[in-house]
Short mmCIF file of C-alpha atoms and ligand atoms in Angstrom, two decimals:
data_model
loop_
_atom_site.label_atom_id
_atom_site.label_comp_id
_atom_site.label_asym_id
_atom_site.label_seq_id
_atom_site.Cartn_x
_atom_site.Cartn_y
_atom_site.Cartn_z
CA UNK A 1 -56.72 -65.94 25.36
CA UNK A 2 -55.64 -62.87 23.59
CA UNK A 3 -57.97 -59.85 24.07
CA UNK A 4 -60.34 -59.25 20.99
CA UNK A 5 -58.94 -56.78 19.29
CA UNK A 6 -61.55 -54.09 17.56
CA UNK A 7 -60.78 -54.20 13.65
CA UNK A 8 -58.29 -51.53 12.70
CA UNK A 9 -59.81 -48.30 10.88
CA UNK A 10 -57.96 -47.69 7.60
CA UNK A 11 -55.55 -45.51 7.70
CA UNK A 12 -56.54 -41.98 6.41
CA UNK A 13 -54.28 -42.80 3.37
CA UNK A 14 -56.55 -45.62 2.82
CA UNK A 15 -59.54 -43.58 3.56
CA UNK A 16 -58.70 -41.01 1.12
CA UNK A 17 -57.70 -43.19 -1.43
CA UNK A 18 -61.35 -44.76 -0.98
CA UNK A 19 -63.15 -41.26 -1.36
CA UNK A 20 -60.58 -40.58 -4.91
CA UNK A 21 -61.79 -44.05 -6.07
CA UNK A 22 -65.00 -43.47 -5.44
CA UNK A 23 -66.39 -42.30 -8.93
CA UNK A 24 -65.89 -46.02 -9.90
CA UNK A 25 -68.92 -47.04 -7.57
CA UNK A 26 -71.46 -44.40 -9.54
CA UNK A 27 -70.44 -45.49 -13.09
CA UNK A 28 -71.03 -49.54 -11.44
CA UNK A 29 -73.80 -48.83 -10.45
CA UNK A 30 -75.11 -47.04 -13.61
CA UNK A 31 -74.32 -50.21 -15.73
CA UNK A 32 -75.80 -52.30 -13.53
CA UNK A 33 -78.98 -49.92 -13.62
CA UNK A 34 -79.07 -49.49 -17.51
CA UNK A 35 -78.68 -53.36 -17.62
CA UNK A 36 -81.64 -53.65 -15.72
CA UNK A 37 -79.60 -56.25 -13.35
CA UNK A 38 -81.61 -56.02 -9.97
CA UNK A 39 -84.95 -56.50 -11.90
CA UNK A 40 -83.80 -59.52 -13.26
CA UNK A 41 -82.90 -60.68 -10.00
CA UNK A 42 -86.24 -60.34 -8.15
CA UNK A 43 -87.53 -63.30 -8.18
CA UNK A 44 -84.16 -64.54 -6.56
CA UNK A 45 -80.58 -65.83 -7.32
CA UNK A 46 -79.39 -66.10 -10.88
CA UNK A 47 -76.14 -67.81 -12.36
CA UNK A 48 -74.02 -65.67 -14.36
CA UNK A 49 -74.52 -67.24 -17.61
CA UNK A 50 -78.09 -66.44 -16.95
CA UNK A 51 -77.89 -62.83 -16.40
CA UNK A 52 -75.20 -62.47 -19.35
CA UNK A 53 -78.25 -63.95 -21.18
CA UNK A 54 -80.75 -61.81 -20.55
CA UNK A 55 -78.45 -58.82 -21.37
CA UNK A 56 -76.09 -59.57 -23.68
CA UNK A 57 -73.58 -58.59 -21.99
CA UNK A 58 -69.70 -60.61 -22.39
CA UNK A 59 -70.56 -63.30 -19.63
CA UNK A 60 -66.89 -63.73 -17.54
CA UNK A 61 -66.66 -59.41 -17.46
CA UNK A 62 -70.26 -59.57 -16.15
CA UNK A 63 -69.13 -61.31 -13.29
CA UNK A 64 -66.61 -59.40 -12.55
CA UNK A 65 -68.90 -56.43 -12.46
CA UNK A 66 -71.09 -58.38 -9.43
CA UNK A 67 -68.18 -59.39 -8.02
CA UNK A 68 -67.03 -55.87 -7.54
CA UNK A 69 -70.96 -55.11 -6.47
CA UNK A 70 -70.70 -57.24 -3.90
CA UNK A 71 -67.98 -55.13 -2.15
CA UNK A 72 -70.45 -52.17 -1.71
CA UNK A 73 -73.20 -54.84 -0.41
CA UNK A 74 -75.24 -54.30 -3.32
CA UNK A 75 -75.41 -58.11 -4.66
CA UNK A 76 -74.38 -60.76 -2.59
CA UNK A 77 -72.32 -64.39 -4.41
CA UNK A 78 -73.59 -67.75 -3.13
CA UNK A 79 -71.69 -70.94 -3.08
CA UNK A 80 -73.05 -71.75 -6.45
CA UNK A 81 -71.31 -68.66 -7.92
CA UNK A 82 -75.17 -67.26 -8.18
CA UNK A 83 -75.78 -63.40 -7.48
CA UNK A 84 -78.86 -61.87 -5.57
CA UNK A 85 -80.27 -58.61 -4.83
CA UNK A 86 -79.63 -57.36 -1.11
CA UNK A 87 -81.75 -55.04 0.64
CA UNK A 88 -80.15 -52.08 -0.43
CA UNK A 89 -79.53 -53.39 -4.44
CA UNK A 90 -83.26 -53.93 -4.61
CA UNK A 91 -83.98 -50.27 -4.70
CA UNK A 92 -82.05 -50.76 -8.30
CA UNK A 93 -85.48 -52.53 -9.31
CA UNK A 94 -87.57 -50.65 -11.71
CA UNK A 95 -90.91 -51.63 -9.58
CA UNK A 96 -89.74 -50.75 -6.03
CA UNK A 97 -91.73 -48.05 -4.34
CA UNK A 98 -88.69 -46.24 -3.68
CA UNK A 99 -86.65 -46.71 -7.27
CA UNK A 100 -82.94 -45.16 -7.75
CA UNK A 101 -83.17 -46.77 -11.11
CA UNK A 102 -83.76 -44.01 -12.97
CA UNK A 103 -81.13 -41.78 -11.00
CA UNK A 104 -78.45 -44.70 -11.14
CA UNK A 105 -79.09 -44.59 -14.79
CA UNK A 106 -78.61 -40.78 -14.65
CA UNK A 107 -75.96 -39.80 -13.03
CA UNK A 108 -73.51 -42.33 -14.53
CA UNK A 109 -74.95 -41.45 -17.64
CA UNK A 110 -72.30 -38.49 -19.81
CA UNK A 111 -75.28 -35.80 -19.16
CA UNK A 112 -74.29 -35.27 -15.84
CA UNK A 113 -71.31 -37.82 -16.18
CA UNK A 114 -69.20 -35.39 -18.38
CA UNK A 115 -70.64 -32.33 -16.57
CA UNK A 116 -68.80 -33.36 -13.43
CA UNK A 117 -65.78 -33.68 -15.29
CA UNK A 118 -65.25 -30.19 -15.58
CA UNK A 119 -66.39 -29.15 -12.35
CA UNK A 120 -62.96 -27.43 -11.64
CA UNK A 121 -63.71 -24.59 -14.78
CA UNK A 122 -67.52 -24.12 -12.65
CA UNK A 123 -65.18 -23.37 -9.44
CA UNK A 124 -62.81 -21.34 -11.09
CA UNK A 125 -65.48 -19.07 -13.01
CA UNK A 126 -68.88 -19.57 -10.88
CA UNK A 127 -70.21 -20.73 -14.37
CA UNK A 128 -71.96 -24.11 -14.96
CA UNK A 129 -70.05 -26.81 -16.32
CA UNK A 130 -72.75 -27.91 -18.30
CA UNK A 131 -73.47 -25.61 -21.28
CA UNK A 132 -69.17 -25.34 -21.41
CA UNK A 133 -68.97 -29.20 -22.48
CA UNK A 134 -72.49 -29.55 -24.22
CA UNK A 135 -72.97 -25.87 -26.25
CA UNK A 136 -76.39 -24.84 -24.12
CA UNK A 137 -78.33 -24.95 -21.40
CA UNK A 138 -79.24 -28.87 -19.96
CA UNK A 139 -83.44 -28.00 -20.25
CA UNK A 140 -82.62 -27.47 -23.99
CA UNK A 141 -80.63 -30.57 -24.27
CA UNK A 142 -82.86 -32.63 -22.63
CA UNK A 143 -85.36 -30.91 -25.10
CA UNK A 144 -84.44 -32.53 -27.97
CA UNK A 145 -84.08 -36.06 -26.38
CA UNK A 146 -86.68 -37.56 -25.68
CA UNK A 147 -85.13 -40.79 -24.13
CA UNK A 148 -82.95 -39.43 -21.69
CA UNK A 149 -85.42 -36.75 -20.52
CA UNK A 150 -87.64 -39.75 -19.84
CA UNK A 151 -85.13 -40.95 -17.63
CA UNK A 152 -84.71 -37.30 -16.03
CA UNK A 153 -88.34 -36.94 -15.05
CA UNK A 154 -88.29 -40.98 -14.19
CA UNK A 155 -86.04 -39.65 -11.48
CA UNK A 156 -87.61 -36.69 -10.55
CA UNK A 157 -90.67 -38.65 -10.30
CA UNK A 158 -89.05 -40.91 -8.14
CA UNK A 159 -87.86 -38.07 -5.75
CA UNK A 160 -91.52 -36.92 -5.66
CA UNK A 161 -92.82 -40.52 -4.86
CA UNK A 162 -90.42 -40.43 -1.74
CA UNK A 163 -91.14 -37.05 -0.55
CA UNK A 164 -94.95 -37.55 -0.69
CA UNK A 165 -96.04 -39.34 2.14
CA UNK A 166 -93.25 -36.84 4.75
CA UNK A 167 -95.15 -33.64 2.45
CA UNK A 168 -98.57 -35.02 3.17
CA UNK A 169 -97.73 -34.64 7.28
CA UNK A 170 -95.77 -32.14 7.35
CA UNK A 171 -98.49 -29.51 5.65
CA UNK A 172 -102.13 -29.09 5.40
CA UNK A 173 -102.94 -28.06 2.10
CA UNK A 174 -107.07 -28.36 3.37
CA UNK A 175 -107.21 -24.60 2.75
CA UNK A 176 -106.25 -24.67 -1.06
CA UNK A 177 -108.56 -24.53 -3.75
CA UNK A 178 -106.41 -24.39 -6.62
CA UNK A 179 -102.96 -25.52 -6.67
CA UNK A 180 -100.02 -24.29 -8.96
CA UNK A 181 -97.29 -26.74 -9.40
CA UNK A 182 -94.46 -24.54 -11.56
CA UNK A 183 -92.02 -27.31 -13.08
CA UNK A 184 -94.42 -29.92 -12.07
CA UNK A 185 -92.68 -32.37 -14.37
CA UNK A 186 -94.96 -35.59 -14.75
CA UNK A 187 -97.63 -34.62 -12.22
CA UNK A 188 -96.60 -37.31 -9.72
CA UNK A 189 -96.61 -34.78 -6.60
CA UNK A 190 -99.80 -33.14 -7.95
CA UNK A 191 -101.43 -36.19 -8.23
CA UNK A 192 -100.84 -37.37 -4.80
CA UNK A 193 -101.31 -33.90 -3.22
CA UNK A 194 -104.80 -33.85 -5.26
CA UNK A 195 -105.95 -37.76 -4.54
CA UNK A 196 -105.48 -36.91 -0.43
CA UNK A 197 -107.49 -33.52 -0.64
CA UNK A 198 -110.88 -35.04 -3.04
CA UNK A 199 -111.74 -30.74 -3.20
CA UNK A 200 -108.78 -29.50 -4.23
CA UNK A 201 -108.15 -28.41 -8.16
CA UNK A 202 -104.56 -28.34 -9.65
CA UNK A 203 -102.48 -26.81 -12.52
CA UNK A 204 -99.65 -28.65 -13.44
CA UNK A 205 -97.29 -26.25 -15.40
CA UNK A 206 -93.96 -27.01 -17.22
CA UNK A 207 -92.23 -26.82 -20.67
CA UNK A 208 -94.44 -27.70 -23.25
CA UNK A 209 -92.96 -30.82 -24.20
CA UNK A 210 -92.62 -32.11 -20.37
CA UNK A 211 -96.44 -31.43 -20.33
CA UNK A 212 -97.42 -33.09 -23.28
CA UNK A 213 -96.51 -36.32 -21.25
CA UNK A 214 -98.05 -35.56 -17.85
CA UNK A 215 -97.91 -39.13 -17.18
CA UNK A 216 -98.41 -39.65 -13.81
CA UNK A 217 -101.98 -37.83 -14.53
CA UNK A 218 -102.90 -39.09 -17.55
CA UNK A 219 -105.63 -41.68 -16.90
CA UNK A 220 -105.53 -41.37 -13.23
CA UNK A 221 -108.84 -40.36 -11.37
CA UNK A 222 -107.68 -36.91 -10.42
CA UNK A 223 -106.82 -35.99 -13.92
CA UNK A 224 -110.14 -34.33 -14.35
CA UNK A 225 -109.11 -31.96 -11.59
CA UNK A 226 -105.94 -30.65 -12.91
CA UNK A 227 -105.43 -28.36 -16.11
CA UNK A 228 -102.15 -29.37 -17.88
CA UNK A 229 -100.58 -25.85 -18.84
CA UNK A 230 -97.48 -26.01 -21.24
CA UNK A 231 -95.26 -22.51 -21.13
CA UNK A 232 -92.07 -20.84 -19.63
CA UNK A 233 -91.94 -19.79 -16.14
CA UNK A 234 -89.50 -17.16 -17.22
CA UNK A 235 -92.07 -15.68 -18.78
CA UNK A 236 -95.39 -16.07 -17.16
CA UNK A 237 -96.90 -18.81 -14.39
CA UNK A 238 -100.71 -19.69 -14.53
CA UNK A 239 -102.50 -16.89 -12.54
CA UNK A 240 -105.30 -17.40 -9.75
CA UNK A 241 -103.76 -19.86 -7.93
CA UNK A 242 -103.88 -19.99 -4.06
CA UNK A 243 -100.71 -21.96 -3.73
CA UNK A 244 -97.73 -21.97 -5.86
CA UNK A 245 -95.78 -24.98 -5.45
CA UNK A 246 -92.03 -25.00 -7.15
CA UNK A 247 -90.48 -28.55 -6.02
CA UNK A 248 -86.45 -28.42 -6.53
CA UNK A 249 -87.39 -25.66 -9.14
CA UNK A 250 -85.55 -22.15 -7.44
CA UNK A 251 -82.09 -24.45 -6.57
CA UNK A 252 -81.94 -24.87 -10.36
CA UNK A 253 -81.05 -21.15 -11.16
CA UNK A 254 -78.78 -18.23 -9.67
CA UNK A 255 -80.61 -15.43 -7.77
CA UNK A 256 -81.49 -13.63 -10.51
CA UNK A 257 -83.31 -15.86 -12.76
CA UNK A 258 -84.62 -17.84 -9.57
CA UNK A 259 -86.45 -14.12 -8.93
CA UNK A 260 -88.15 -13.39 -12.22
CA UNK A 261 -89.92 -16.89 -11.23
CA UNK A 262 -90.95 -16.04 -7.83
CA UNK A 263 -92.26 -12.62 -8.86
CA UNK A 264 -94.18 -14.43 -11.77
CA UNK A 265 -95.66 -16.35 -9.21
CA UNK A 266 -96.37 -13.22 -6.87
CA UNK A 267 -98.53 -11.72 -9.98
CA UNK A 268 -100.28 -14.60 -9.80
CA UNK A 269 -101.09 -15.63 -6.61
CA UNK A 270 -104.61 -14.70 -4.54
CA UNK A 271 -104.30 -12.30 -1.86
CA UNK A 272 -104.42 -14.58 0.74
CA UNK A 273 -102.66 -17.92 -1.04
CA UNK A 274 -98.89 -19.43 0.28
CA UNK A 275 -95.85 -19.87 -2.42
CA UNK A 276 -94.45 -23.26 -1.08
CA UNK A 277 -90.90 -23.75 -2.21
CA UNK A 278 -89.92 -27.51 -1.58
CA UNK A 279 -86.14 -28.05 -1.42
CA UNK A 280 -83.54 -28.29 1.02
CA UNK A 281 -82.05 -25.25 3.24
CA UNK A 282 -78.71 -25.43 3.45
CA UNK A 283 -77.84 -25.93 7.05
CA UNK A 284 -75.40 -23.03 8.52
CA UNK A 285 -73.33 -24.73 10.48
CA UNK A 286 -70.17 -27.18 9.98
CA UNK A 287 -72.48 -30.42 9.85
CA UNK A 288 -72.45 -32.85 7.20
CA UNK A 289 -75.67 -32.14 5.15
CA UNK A 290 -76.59 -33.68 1.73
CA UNK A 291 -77.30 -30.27 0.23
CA UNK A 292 -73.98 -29.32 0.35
CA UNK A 293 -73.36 -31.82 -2.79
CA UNK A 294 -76.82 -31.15 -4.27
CA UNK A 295 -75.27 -27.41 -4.22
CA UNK A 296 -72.20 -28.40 -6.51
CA UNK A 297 -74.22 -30.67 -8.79
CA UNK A 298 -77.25 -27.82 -9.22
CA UNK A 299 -73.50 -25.16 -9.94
CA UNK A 300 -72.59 -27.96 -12.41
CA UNK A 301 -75.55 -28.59 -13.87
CA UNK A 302 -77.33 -25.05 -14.59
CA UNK A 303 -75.43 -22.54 -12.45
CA UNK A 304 -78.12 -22.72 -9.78
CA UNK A 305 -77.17 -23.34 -5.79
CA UNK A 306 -78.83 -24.68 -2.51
CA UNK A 307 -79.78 -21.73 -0.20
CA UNK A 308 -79.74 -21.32 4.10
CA UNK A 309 -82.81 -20.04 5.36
CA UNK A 310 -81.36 -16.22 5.04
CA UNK A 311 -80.55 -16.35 1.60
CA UNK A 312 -83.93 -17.86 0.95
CA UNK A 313 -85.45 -14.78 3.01
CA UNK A 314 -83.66 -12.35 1.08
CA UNK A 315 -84.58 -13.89 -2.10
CA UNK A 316 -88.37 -13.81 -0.56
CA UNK A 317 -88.18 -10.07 0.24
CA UNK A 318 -86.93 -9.51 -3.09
CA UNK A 319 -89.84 -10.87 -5.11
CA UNK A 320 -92.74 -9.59 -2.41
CA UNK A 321 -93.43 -12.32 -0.15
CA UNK A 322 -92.58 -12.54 4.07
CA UNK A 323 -90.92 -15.91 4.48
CA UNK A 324 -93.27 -17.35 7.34
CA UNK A 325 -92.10 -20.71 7.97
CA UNK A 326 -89.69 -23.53 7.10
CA UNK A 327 -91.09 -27.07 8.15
CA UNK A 328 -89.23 -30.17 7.45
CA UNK A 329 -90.57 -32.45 4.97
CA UNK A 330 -88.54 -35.39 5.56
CA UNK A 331 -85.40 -34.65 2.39
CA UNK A 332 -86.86 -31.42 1.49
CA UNK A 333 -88.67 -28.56 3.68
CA UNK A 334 -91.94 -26.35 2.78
CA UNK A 335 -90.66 -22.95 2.93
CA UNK A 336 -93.57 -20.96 3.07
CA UNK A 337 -93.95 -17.67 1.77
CA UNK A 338 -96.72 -14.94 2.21
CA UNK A 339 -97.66 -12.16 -0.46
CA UNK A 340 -96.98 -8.75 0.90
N1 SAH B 1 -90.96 -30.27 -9.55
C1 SAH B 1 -90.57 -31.53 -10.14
C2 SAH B 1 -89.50 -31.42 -11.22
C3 SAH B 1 -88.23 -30.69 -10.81
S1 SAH B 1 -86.98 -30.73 -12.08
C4 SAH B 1 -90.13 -32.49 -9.06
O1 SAH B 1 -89.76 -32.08 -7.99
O2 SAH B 1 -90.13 -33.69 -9.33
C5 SAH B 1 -87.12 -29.12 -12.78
C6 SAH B 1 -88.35 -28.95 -13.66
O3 SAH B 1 -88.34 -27.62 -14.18
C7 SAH B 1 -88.36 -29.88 -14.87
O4 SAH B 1 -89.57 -30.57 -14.91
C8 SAH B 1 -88.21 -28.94 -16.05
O5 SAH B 1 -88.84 -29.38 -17.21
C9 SAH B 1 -88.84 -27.65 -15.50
N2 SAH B 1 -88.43 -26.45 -16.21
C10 SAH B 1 -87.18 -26.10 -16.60
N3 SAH B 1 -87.19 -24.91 -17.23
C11 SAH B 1 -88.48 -24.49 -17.24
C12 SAH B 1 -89.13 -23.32 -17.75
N4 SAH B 1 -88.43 -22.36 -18.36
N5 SAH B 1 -90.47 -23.21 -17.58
C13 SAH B 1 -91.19 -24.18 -16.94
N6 SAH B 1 -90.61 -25.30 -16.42
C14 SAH B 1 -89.28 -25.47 -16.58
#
């Protein structure tokens, strides 16, 4: 019997070729997300002709589209030509705890889409892509629509969801009163940071119009604990606070602008209250770590960057606070700073 032979690895022509063709996957996956395709798929298999149905779409290119899905073991084909949901396609649903709906939608979507496209003028001139192809800033764009910024804080809010429970070990917020979250976006960390401490009071702050919505607070049982404040961080933060949290707020901006927040917040804070910045830190070393493509898409996106632990101290120093600690929060860390 011939000796079972381990399945040859592609070679790294093949392997490369994979990574250049790779774009294809995120703009698949962002039809199959605006088509809402995994949530009509959750109460099990559906034929073609039904899914074409439901979405209009041109029935024998649909399949071709879960065809090609199945490849990257989103959807799986029975013998009946009917698709399903795997394990990993369900997180495509709307409903799931743990949506990438919203971010599916996203990122295929020409917002960031088109951004990426000119990535190479961001490398050659350190300036964001963004505001080249679109004529301003993203936060302004977003401003004036209001369907697509729904689907920008539906995936922020979906980070938030995820992060929760690993935030909610990792740190103790027992000792805060009142709790500053600066580009708080719908409220949905705020909320759950507020529902597990009953004593605790909140300010959710962010740009008028993202405030106006507050909708993971609106209605909910904590909302009578948290002030919704509407304003521009570049300008002022809500004083009095004890704890300043900024979630994936100082990757957003270069050094400079990412300072005038942190010493808003440092005119605001108590004497004895904690900024916690929630992001990643850049590992140092050679080792594969998702920030280092978060870093390209905050350059991209609004000229911002993912920082190590030193450049975070420096930028701590800067603006008046001692960096104390950096505990891991499951995809993010609590970098903990302390007003000097
Ligand atoms: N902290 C939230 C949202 C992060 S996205 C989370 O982690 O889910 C960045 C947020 O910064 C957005 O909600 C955006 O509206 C807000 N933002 C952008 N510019 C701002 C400004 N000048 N003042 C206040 N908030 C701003």
């Amino acid at each position: 019997m011939a000796p079972e032979q381990a399945p040859a690895s592609p070679s790294p022509a093949a392997s490369l070729a994979a990574l250049i063709w790779s774009f294809r996957v995120t703009q698949a996956l962002h039809v199959a997300a605006t088509l809402g395709l995994a949530d009509l798929l959750a109460d099990g298999p559906r034929s073609v002709a039904a899914l074409a149905a439901a979405t209009g779409a041109h029935a024998p290119t649909l399949r071709r589209l879960l065809r090609a899905l199945t490849t990257v073991a989103l959807l799986t084909e029975d013998e009946q030509g009917c698709f399903a949901t795997t394990p990993l396609g369900d997180h495509l649903r709307a409903d799931h705890p743990r949506s990438l709906r919203a971010l599916a939608t996203l990122t295929g979507d020409p917002f960031i889409w088109a951004a990426w496209g000119d990535l190479c003028r961001s490398i050659l001139t350190g300036a964001p892509a963004f505001a080249r192809v679109y004529g301003e800033p993203d936060f302004d764009y977003l401003a004036k629509r209001p369907a697509l910024a729904a689907t920008f804080h539906a995936t922020m809010t979906g980070f938030s969801r995820s992060t929760l429970p690993d935030l909610l070990t990792a740190y103790d917020f027992a000792g805060h009163a009142r709790i500053v979250d600066v580009g708080g976006g719908q409220g949905a960390l705020l909320r759950g940071i507020l529902e597990r401490y009953p004593r605790a009071a909140g300010v959710l702050f962010d740009l008028p119009f993202v405030v106006a919505e507050a909708r993971e607070l609106r209605g909910t049982a904590v909302a009578g604990r948290c002030e919704l404040v509407g304003g521009d961080m570049f300008r002022a933060v809500p004083a009095g606070g004890d704890a300043y949290l900024l979630k994936l707020i100082v990757h957003d901006w270069d050094d400079d602008a990412a300072l005038r927040v942190l010493r808003h917040c440092r005119a605001g804070i108590v004497a004895r209250g904690r900024l916690l910045v929630l992001e990643a830190v850049v590992a140092p070393s050679n080792a594969p770590d998702p920030a280092k493509w978060a870093d390209l898409n905050m350059l991209v996106m609004r000229g911002g960057r993912e920082r190590t632990a030193d450049e975070f101290r420096a930028l701590y120093t800067a603006a008046g606070f001692r960096l104390a600690r950096i505990i891991p929060a499951g995809a993010v860390s609590v970098i903990e700073g302390i007003p000097v």
